[in-house]
Amino acid sequence: MSTQAASGLTVTLRVTPRARRAGLRGRAPDGTLRFAVTEPPEDGRANEALLRLLADTLGVPPSACRLVSGGASRQKRVHVAGDPAALAARLTALTP
């Protein structure tokens, strides 16, 4: 699930920390993107890994990704700065 704004795209994510492999795991039935990271949820390490992984997946610099909510939860909202239409198209191409 995502929301477009003039400054970029805000996406809702479900994150699994301490996974064997990091990566995009697809979409949940409600449209939420599912990601897995290898870092533990300690001292923000899983959040940092998620932001780096999302940036790499979308082809944007890590500084373009900012955690909006869900710092201590598996359900997160992340704002990605950039062209919202291009970012939405990239996400759609990755998770049909």
PDB file of C-alpha atoms in Angstrom:
ATOM      1  CA  MET A   1       0.000   0.000   0.000  1.00  0.00           C
ATOM      2  CA  SER A   2       1.424   3.413  -0.880  1.00  0.00           C
ATOM      3  CA  THR A   3       0.503   7.079  -0.818  1.00  0.00           C
ATOM      4  CA  GLN A   4       1.849   9.531  -3.381  1.00  0.00           C
ATOM      5  CA  ALA A   5       2.815  13.091  -2.482  1.00  0.00           C
ATOM      6  CA  ALA A   6       4.659  15.804  -4.370  1.00  0.00           C
ATOM      7  CA  SER A   7       7.861  15.007  -2.461  1.00  0.00           C
ATOM      8  CA  GLY A   8       7.770  11.253  -3.022  1.00  0.00           C
ATOM      9  CA  LEU A   9       6.021   8.065  -2.028  1.00  0.00           C
ATOM     10  CA  THR A  10       5.046   6.761   1.419  1.00  0.00           C
ATOM     11  CA  VAL A  11       4.871   2.968   1.559  1.00  0.00           C
ATOM     12  CA  THR A  12       3.552   0.595   4.200  1.00  0.00           C
ATOM     13  CA  LEU A  13       5.877  -2.307   4.946  1.00  0.00           C
ATOM     14  CA  ARG A  14       5.839  -5.465   7.034  1.00  0.00           C
ATOM     15  CA  VAL A  15       9.364  -6.371   8.161  1.00  0.00           C
ATOM     16  CA  THR A  16      10.778  -9.669   9.378  1.00  0.00           C
ATOM     17  CA  PRO A  17      14.036  -9.157  11.311  1.00  0.00           C
ATOM     18  CA  ARG A  18      16.688 -11.859  11.826  1.00  0.00           C
ATOM     19  CA  ALA A  19      15.815 -13.532   8.545  1.00  0.00           C
ATOM     20  CA  ARG A  20      18.194 -15.949   6.898  1.00  0.00           C
ATOM     21  CA  ARG A  21      18.281 -13.781   3.757  1.00  0.00           C
ATOM     22  CA  ALA A  22      17.416 -10.151   3.232  1.00  0.00           C
ATOM     23  CA  GLY A  23      15.117  -9.072   0.444  1.00  0.00           C
ATOM     24  CA  LEU A  24      11.674  -8.233  -0.813  1.00  0.00           C
ATOM     25  CA  ARG A  25       9.285 -11.081  -0.010  1.00  0.00           C
ATOM     26  CA  GLY A  26       6.288  -9.888  -2.019  1.00  0.00           C
ATOM     27  CA  ARG A  27       2.969  -8.378  -1.013  1.00  0.00           C
ATOM     28  CA  ALA A  28       0.535  -9.288   1.718  1.00  0.00           C
ATOM     29  CA  PRO A  29      -3.145  -9.661   0.719  1.00  0.00           C
ATOM     30  CA  ASP A  30      -3.820  -6.096   1.942  1.00  0.00           C
ATOM     31  CA  GLY A  31      -1.145  -4.683  -0.405  1.00  0.00           C
ATOM     32  CA  THR A  32       1.527  -4.197   2.251  1.00  0.00           C
ATOM     33  CA  LEU A  33       5.048  -4.893   0.992  1.00  0.00           C
ATOM     34  CA  ARG A  34       6.866  -7.630   2.908  1.00  0.00           C
ATOM     35  CA  PHE A  35      10.614  -7.310   3.488  1.00  0.00           C
ATOM     36  CA  ALA A  36      13.069  -9.456   5.417  1.00  0.00           C
ATOM     37  CA  VAL A  37      16.330  -8.208   6.927  1.00  0.00           C
ATOM     38  CA  THR A  38      19.117 -10.185   8.573  1.00  0.00           C
ATOM     39  CA  GLU A  39      19.743  -7.656  11.349  1.00  0.00           C
ATOM     40  CA  PRO A  40      18.172  -8.078  14.804  1.00  0.00           C
ATOM     41  CA  PRO A  41      15.626  -5.518  16.029  1.00  0.00           C
ATOM     42  CA  GLU A  42      18.100  -3.980  18.491  1.00  0.00           C
ATOM     43  CA  ASP A  43      19.203  -0.348  18.645  1.00  0.00           C
ATOM     44  CA  GLY A  44      17.507   0.422  15.326  1.00  0.00           C
ATOM     45  CA  ARG A  45      19.747  -1.966  13.372  1.00  0.00           C
ATOM     46  CA  ALA A  46      16.833  -3.688  11.603  1.00  0.00           C
ATOM     47  CA  ASN A  47      15.319  -0.305  10.688  1.00  0.00           C
ATOM     48  CA  GLU A  48      18.621   0.910   9.218  1.00  0.00           C
ATOM     49  CA  ALA A  49      18.989  -2.334   7.261  1.00  0.00           C
ATOM     50  CA  LEU A  50      15.420  -1.958   5.965  1.00  0.00           C
ATOM     51  CA  LEU A  51      16.026   1.607   4.768  1.00  0.00           C
ATOM     52  CA  ARG A  52      19.232   0.547   2.965  1.00  0.00           C
ATOM     53  CA  LEU A  53      17.471  -2.456   1.393  1.00  0.00           C
ATOM     54  CA  LEU A  54      14.477  -0.387   0.273  1.00  0.00           C
ATOM     55  CA  ALA A  55      16.773   2.255  -1.227  1.00  0.00           C
ATOM     56  CA  ASP A  56      18.739  -0.409  -3.084  1.00  0.00           C
ATOM     57  CA  THR A  57      15.542  -2.084  -4.303  1.00  0.00           C
ATOM     58  CA  LEU A  58      14.153   1.194  -5.655  1.00  0.00           C
ATOM     59  CA  GLY A  59      17.457   2.484  -7.000  1.00  0.00           C
ATOM     60  CA  VAL A  60      17.531   5.613  -4.847  1.00  0.00           C
ATOM     61  CA  PRO A  61      20.192   6.807  -2.396  1.00  0.00           C
ATOM     62  CA  PRO A  62      19.722   5.648   1.221  1.00  0.00           C
ATOM     63  CA  SER A  63      19.282   9.273   2.278  1.00  0.00           C
ATOM     64  CA  ALA A  64      16.044   9.357   0.231  1.00  0.00           C
ATOM     65  CA  CYS A  65      14.366   6.874   2.614  1.00  0.00           C
ATOM     66  CA  ARG A  66      13.008   8.052   5.965  1.00  0.00           C
ATOM     67  CA  LEU A  67      11.107   6.072   8.598  1.00  0.00           C
ATOM     68  CA  VAL A  68       7.779   7.820   9.241  1.00  0.00           C
ATOM     69  CA  SER A  69       6.259   5.455  11.813  1.00  0.00           C
ATOM     70  CA  GLY A  70       6.661   2.001  13.297  1.00  0.00           C
ATOM     71  CA  GLY A  71      10.176   2.262  14.699  1.00  0.00           C
ATOM     72  CA  ALA A  72       9.476  -0.461  17.271  1.00  0.00           C
ATOM     73  CA  SER A  73       6.945  -2.446  15.234  1.00  0.00           C
ATOM     74  CA  ARG A  74       7.065  -4.906  12.347  1.00  0.00           C
ATOM     75  CA  GLN A  75       4.534  -2.723  10.519  1.00  0.00           C
ATOM     76  CA  LYS A  76       6.271   0.434   9.255  1.00  0.00           C
ATOM     77  CA  ARG A  77       5.630   3.440   7.056  1.00  0.00           C
ATOM     78  CA  VAL A  78       8.575   4.754   5.066  1.00  0.00           C
ATOM     79  CA  HIS A  79       8.706   7.902   2.947  1.00  0.00           C
ATOM     80  CA  VAL A  80      10.883   7.665  -0.168  1.00  0.00           C
ATOM     81  CA  ALA A  81      11.839  11.011  -1.706  1.00  0.00           C
ATOM     82  CA  GLY A  82      11.763  11.241  -5.478  1.00  0.00           C
ATOM     83  CA  ASP A  83       9.370  11.136  -8.406  1.00  0.00           C
ATOM     84  CA  PRO A  84       6.275   9.417  -6.958  1.00  0.00           C
ATOM     85  CA  ALA A  85       5.067   8.046 -10.303  1.00  0.00           C
ATOM     86  CA  ALA A  86       8.455   6.501 -11.096  1.00  0.00           C
ATOM     87  CA  LEU A  87       8.771   5.018  -7.595  1.00  0.00           C
ATOM     88  CA  ALA A  88       5.247   3.556  -7.753  1.00  0.00           C
ATOM     89  CA  ALA A  89       5.970   2.063 -11.182  1.00  0.00           C
ATOM     90  CA  ARG A  90       9.184   0.493  -9.881  1.00  0.00           C
ATOM     91  CA  LEU A  91       7.358  -1.071  -6.914  1.00  0.00           C
ATOM     92  CA  THR A  92       4.618  -2.394  -9.178  1.00  0.00           C
ATOM     93  CA  ALA A  93       7.199  -3.929 -11.504  1.00  0.00           C
ATOM     94  CA  LEU A  94       8.909  -5.660  -8.577  1.00  0.00           C
ATOM     95  CA  THR A  95       5.715  -7.034  -7.045  1.00  0.00           C
ATOM     96  CA  PRO A  96       3.040  -7.681  -9.674  1.00  0.00           C
TER      97      PRO A  96
END
